[in-house]
GROMACS .gro file of N, CA and C in nm:
model
  261
    1MET      N    1 -13.945  -4.823  -7.360
    1MET     CA    2 -14.014  -4.839  -7.487
    1MET      C    3 -13.923  -4.787  -7.597
    2ARG      N    4 -13.902  -4.869  -7.699
    2ARG     CA    5 -13.822  -4.826  -7.811
    2ARG      C    6 -13.903  -4.745  -7.906
    3LEU      N    7 -13.849  -4.628  -7.953
    3LEU     CA    8 -13.919  -4.542  -8.045
    3LEU      C    9 -13.899  -4.582  -8.191
    4LEU      N   10 -13.778  -4.622  -8.226
    4LEU     CA   11 -13.750  -4.654  -8.366
    4LEU      C   12 -13.796  -4.794  -8.407
    5GLU      N   13 -13.860  -4.801  -8.523
    5GLU     CA   14 -13.902  -4.931  -8.571
    5GLU      C   15 -13.784  -4.984  -8.656
    6LEU      N   16 -13.736  -5.098  -8.617
    6LEU     CA   17 -13.626  -5.163  -8.689
    6LEU      C   18 -13.687  -5.285  -8.760
    7VAL      N   19 -13.696  -5.273  -8.892
    7VAL     CA   20 -13.755  -5.386  -8.972
    7VAL      C   21 -13.681  -5.403  -9.103
    8ARG      N   22 -13.697  -5.511  -9.165
    8ARG     CA   23 -13.648  -5.536  -9.299
    8ARG      C   24 -13.762  -5.600  -9.378
    9TYR      N   25 -13.756  -5.582  -9.509
    9TYR     CA   26 -13.853  -5.643  -9.595
    9TYR      C   27 -13.795  -5.765  -9.656
   10ASP      N   28 -13.860  -5.881  -9.634
   10ASP     CA   29 -13.805  -6.006  -9.684
   10ASP      C   30 -13.856  -6.043  -9.824
   11GLY      N   31 -13.925  -5.958  -9.891
   11GLY     CA   32 -13.980  -5.984 -10.022
   11GLY      C   33 -14.132  -6.006 -10.016
   12ASN      N   34 -14.182  -6.046  -9.896
   12ASN     CA   35 -14.329  -6.066  -9.876
   12ASN      C   36 -14.384  -5.981  -9.765
   13VAL      N   37 -14.316  -5.976  -9.654
   13VAL     CA   38 -14.363  -5.907  -9.536
   13VAL      C   39 -14.246  -5.834  -9.466
   14TRP      N   40 -14.283  -5.734  -9.381
   14TRP     CA   41 -14.186  -5.663  -9.299
   14TRP      C   42 -14.160  -5.754  -9.175
   15VAL      N   43 -14.029  -5.776  -9.147
   15VAL     CA   44 -13.988  -5.861  -9.042
   15VAL      C   45 -13.909  -5.775  -8.936
   16PRO      N   46 -13.944  -5.784  -8.810
   16PRO     CA   47 -13.862  -5.710  -8.706
   16PRO      C   48 -13.712  -5.750  -8.708
   17VAL      N   49 -13.630  -5.652  -8.687
   17VAL     CA   50 -13.486  -5.678  -8.679
   17VAL      C   51 -13.455  -5.681  -8.533
   18GLU      N   52 -13.395  -5.794  -8.488
   18GLU     CA   53 -13.353  -5.806  -8.347
   18GLU      C   54 -13.210  -5.763  -8.342
   19ALA      N   55 -13.183  -5.672  -8.250
   19ALA     CA   56 -13.051  -5.612  -8.236
   19ALA      C   57 -12.993  -5.620  -8.096
   20THR      N   58 -12.868  -5.647  -8.090
   20THR     CA   59 -12.805  -5.646  -7.957
   20THR      C   60 -12.766  -5.503  -7.915
   21GLU      N   61 -12.740  -5.480  -7.789
   21GLU     CA   62 -12.699  -5.347  -7.746
   21GLU      C   63 -12.573  -5.302  -7.825
   22GLU      N   64 -12.488  -5.393  -7.843
   22GLU     CA   65 -12.361  -5.363  -7.914
   22GLU      C   66 -12.394  -5.319  -8.053
   23GLN      N   67 -12.484  -5.386  -8.125
   23GLN     CA   68 -12.523  -5.347  -8.261
   23GLN      C   69 -12.588  -5.209  -8.257
   24LEU      N   70 -12.670  -5.183  -8.161
   24LEU     CA   71 -12.744  -5.049  -8.157
   24LEU      C   72 -12.645  -4.942  -8.128
   25GLU      N   73 -12.541  -4.969  -8.053
   25GLU     CA   74 -12.441  -4.866  -8.020
   25GLU      C   75 -12.354  -4.833  -8.143
   26ALA      N   76 -12.349  -4.920  -8.242
   26ALA     CA   77 -12.270  -4.896  -8.362
   26ALA      C   78 -12.343  -4.809  -8.462
   27VAL      N   79 -12.393  -4.696  -8.414
   27VAL     CA   80 -12.466  -4.605  -8.503
   27VAL      C   81 -12.375  -4.512  -8.571
   28ASP      N   82 -12.405  -4.475  -8.696
   28ASP     CA   83 -12.322  -4.385  -8.775
   28ASP      C   84 -12.413  -4.262  -8.816
   29LEU      N   85 -12.351  -4.151  -8.831
   29LEU     CA   86 -12.416  -4.034  -8.884
   29LEU      C   87 -12.350  -4.001  -9.020
   30GLY      N   88 -12.429  -3.973  -9.115
   30GLY     CA   89 -12.376  -3.936  -9.246
   30GLY      C   90 -12.467  -3.846  -9.322
   31GLY      N   91 -12.426  -3.721  -9.350
   31GLY     CA   92 -12.513  -3.627  -9.421
   31GLY      C   93 -12.638  -3.604  -9.339
   32ASP      N   94 -12.749  -3.641  -9.400
   32ASP     CA   95 -12.879  -3.618  -9.328
   32ASP      C   96 -12.939  -3.747  -9.285
   33HIS      N   97 -12.856  -3.849  -9.257
   33HIS     CA   98 -12.904  -3.979  -9.216
   33HIS      C   99 -12.834  -4.030  -9.087
   34VAL      N  100 -12.906  -4.114  -9.018
   34VAL     CA  101 -12.858  -4.191  -8.902
   34VAL      C  102 -12.871  -4.336  -8.950
   35TYR      N  103 -12.764  -4.410  -8.939
   35TYR     CA  104 -12.782  -4.550  -8.989
   35TYR      C  105 -12.699  -4.648  -8.909
   36TRP      N  106 -12.749  -4.771  -8.919
   36TRP     CA  107 -12.687  -4.888  -8.857
   36TRP      C  108 -12.653  -4.981  -8.971
   37ASP      N  109 -12.532  -4.974  -9.021
   37ASP     CA  110 -12.491  -5.048  -9.143
   37ASP      C  111 -12.514  -5.201  -9.115
   38GLU      N  112 -12.469  -5.250  -9.005
   38GLU     CA  113 -12.471  -5.396  -8.977
   38GLU      C  114 -12.615  -5.440  -8.975
   39LEU      N  115 -12.710  -5.355  -8.931
   39LEU     CA  116 -12.850  -5.392  -8.921
   39LEU      C  117 -12.931  -5.363  -9.048
   40GLY      N  118 -12.866  -5.287  -9.142
   40GLY     CA  119 -12.939  -5.241  -9.265
   40GLY      C  120 -13.048  -5.145  -9.232
   41GLN      N  121 -13.031  -5.059  -9.130
   41GLN     CA  122 -13.126  -4.959  -9.097
   41GLN      C  123 -13.079  -4.820  -9.122
   42ASP      N  124 -13.165  -4.736  -9.177
   42ASP     CA  125 -13.129  -4.601  -9.222
   42ASP      C  126 -13.249  -4.512  -9.193
   43PHE      N  127 -13.227  -4.404  -9.120
   43PHE     CA  128 -13.328  -4.313  -9.089
   43PHE      C  129 -13.284  -4.168  -9.132
   44ARG      N  130 -13.380  -4.095  -9.193
   44ARG     CA  131 -13.351  -3.958  -9.223
   44ARG      C  132 -13.371  -3.868  -9.099
   45ILE      N  133 -13.272  -3.785  -9.078
   45ILE     CA  134 -13.279  -3.692  -8.957
   45ILE      C  135 -13.401  -3.606  -8.969
   46SER      N  136 -13.436  -3.558  -9.084
   46SER     CA  137 -13.558  -3.473  -9.100
   46SER      C  138 -13.682  -3.548  -9.056
   47ASP      N  139 -13.688  -3.684  -9.091
   47ASP     CA  140 -13.806  -3.757  -9.042
   47ASP      C  141 -13.810  -3.774  -8.891
   48LEU      N  142 -13.693  -3.800  -8.830
   48LEU     CA  143 -13.685  -3.810  -8.684
   48LEU      C  144 -13.720  -3.681  -8.616
   49LYS      N  145 -13.677  -3.568  -8.673
   49LYS     CA  146 -13.710  -3.437  -8.614
   49LYS      C  147 -13.856  -3.409  -8.625
   50ALA      N  148 -13.920  -3.468  -8.727
   50ALA     CA  149 -14.065  -3.452  -8.749
   50ALA      C  150 -14.146  -3.551  -8.666
   51GLY      N  151 -14.077  -3.635  -8.589
   51GLY     CA  152 -14.150  -3.733  -8.504
   51GLY      C  153 -14.190  -3.855  -8.578
   52ILE      N  154 -14.124  -3.885  -8.696
   52ILE     CA  155 -14.156  -4.011  -8.767
   52ILE      C  156 -14.048  -4.112  -8.736
   53TYR      N  157 -14.094  -4.221  -8.668
   53TYR     CA  158 -14.001  -4.316  -8.622
   53TYR      C  159 -14.014  -4.453  -8.684
   54GLY      N  160 -14.104  -4.469  -8.784
   54GLY     CA  161 -14.126  -4.592  -8.850
   54GLY      C  162 -14.246  -4.583  -8.946
   55ARG      N  163 -14.291  -4.697  -8.993
   55ARG     CA  164 -14.406  -4.701  -9.082
   55ARG      C  165 -14.538  -4.663  -9.009
   56GLU      N  166 -14.643  -4.638  -9.087
   56GLU     CA  167 -14.773  -4.597  -9.024
   56GLU      C  168 -14.821  -4.689  -8.914
   57PRO      N  169 -14.820  -4.822  -8.935
   57PRO     CA  170 -14.870  -4.909  -8.826
   57PRO      C  171 -14.786  -4.891  -8.699
   58TRP      N  172 -14.651  -4.871  -8.710
   58TRP     CA  173 -14.566  -4.853  -8.595
   58TRP      C  174 -14.603  -4.720  -8.528
   59MET      N  175 -14.625  -4.617  -8.602
   59MET     CA  176 -14.656  -4.485  -8.547
   59MET      C  177 -14.791  -4.494  -8.472
   60ALA      N  178 -14.886  -4.567  -8.527
   60ALA     CA  179 -15.019  -4.582  -8.457
   60ALA      C  180 -15.001  -4.657  -8.328
   61LYS      N  181 -14.909  -4.757  -8.328
   61LYS     CA  182 -14.887  -4.835  -8.201
   61LYS      C  183 -14.822  -4.744  -8.097
   62LEU      N  184 -14.724  -4.660  -8.139
   62LEU     CA  185 -14.665  -4.561  -8.046
   62LEU      C  186 -14.764  -4.471  -7.990
   63GLN      N  187 -14.854  -4.415  -8.079
   63GLN     CA  188 -14.958  -4.326  -8.033
   63GLN      C  189 -15.049  -4.391  -7.929
   64HIS      N  190 -15.087  -4.514  -7.954
   64HIS     CA  191 -15.176  -4.592  -7.867
   64HIS      C  192 -15.105  -4.608  -7.728
   65GLN      N  193 -14.981  -4.645  -7.733
   65GLN     CA  194 -14.903  -4.669  -7.609
   65GLN      C  195 -14.892  -4.537  -7.531
   66ALA      N  196 -14.876  -4.430  -7.601
   66ALA     CA  197 -14.864  -4.299  -7.532
   66ALA      C  198 -14.993  -4.258  -7.469
   67LEU      N  199 -15.109  -4.289  -7.536
   67LEU     CA  200 -15.238  -4.257  -7.477
   67LEU      C  201 -15.261  -4.341  -7.353
   68ILE      N  202 -15.227  -4.470  -7.361
   68ILE     CA  203 -15.238  -4.554  -7.240
   68ILE      C  204 -15.155  -4.501  -7.127
   69GLY      N  205 -15.032  -4.465  -7.153
   69GLY     CA  206 -14.942  -4.405  -7.057
   69GLY      C  207 -14.998  -4.282  -6.998
   70ASP      N  208 -15.053  -4.193  -7.079
   70ASP     CA  209 -15.116  -4.070  -7.033
   70ASP      C  210 -15.228  -4.101  -6.934
   71ARG      N  211 -15.314  -4.192  -6.975
   71ARG     CA  212 -15.429  -4.233  -6.893
   71ARG      C  213 -15.380  -4.286  -6.761
   72THR      N  214 -15.280  -4.378  -6.763
   72THR     CA  215 -15.229  -4.438  -6.641
   72THR      C  216 -15.176  -4.334  -6.551
   73ALA      N  217 -15.101  -4.240  -6.601
   73ALA     CA  218 -15.043  -4.132  -6.521
   73ALA      C  219 -15.149  -4.042  -6.462
   74HIS      N  220 -15.253  -4.013  -6.541
   74HIS     CA  221 -15.368  -3.931  -6.491
   74HIS      C  222 -15.440  -4.006  -6.381
   75THR      N  223 -15.464  -4.136  -6.397
   75THR     CA  224 -15.534  -4.209  -6.296
   75THR      C  225 -15.453  -4.217  -6.166
   76ALA      N  226 -15.324  -4.230  -6.179
   76ALA     CA  227 -15.233  -4.229  -6.060
   76ALA      C  228 -15.238  -4.096  -5.993
   77GLN      N  229 -15.243  -3.990  -6.067
   77GLN     CA  230 -15.249  -3.852  -6.010
   77GLN      C  231 -15.379  -3.835  -5.933
   78VAL      N  232 -15.488  -3.881  -5.991
   78VAL     CA  233 -15.613  -3.860  -5.930
   78VAL      C  234 -15.630  -3.948  -5.806
   79SER      N  235 -15.578  -4.071  -5.809
   79SER     CA  236 -15.593  -4.159  -5.692
   79SER      C  237 -15.504  -4.115  -5.573
   80THR      N  238 -15.393  -4.040  -5.605
   80THR     CA  239 -15.304  -3.992  -5.493
   80THR      C  240 -15.325  -3.855  -5.452
   81ALA      N  241 -15.423  -3.786  -5.518
   81ALA     CA  242 -15.458  -3.650  -5.482
   81ALA      C  243 -15.523  -3.648  -5.346
   82LYS      N  244 -15.491  -3.536  -5.272
   82LYS     CA  245 -15.550  -3.524  -5.134
   82LYS      C  246 -15.703  -3.504  -5.154
   83LYS      N  247 -15.771  -3.569  -5.065
   83LYS     CA  248 -15.921  -3.553  -5.063
   83LYS      C  249 -15.944  -3.435  -4.970
   84PRO      N  250 -16.042  -3.354  -5.008
   84PRO     CA  251 -16.078  -3.239  -4.924
   84PRO      C  252 -16.129  -3.286  -4.784
   85THR      N  253 -16.099  -3.211  -4.680
   85THR     CA  254 -16.146  -3.246  -4.549
   85THR      C  255 -16.281  -3.189  -4.534
   86VAL      N  256 -16.376  -3.273  -4.491
   86VAL     CA  257 -16.511  -3.228  -4.468
   86VAL      C  258 -16.538  -3.221  -4.322
   87PHE      N  259 -16.589  -3.105  -4.277
   87PHE     CA  260 -16.613  -3.079  -4.133
   87PHE      C  261 -16.766  -3.085  -4.106
   0.00000   0.00000   0.00000
């Protein structure tokens, strides 16, 4: 699951930025920013440290996915737990 939201504003709506592995690896650090010049993406390190990885809708989607993951993990733990032996 990707944490960072990579989008650009086309004047009307936010559009996802599709990036290759090579483009993602071309990350630069400067001052208090992490940026991908070729992709036009710029993130403040202070936001990343605070757990902010994109716009509010993106963060809500991440939170929802994390809740589903937590429920799935809990269900797996419960279903694989040893059942008590009854005599």
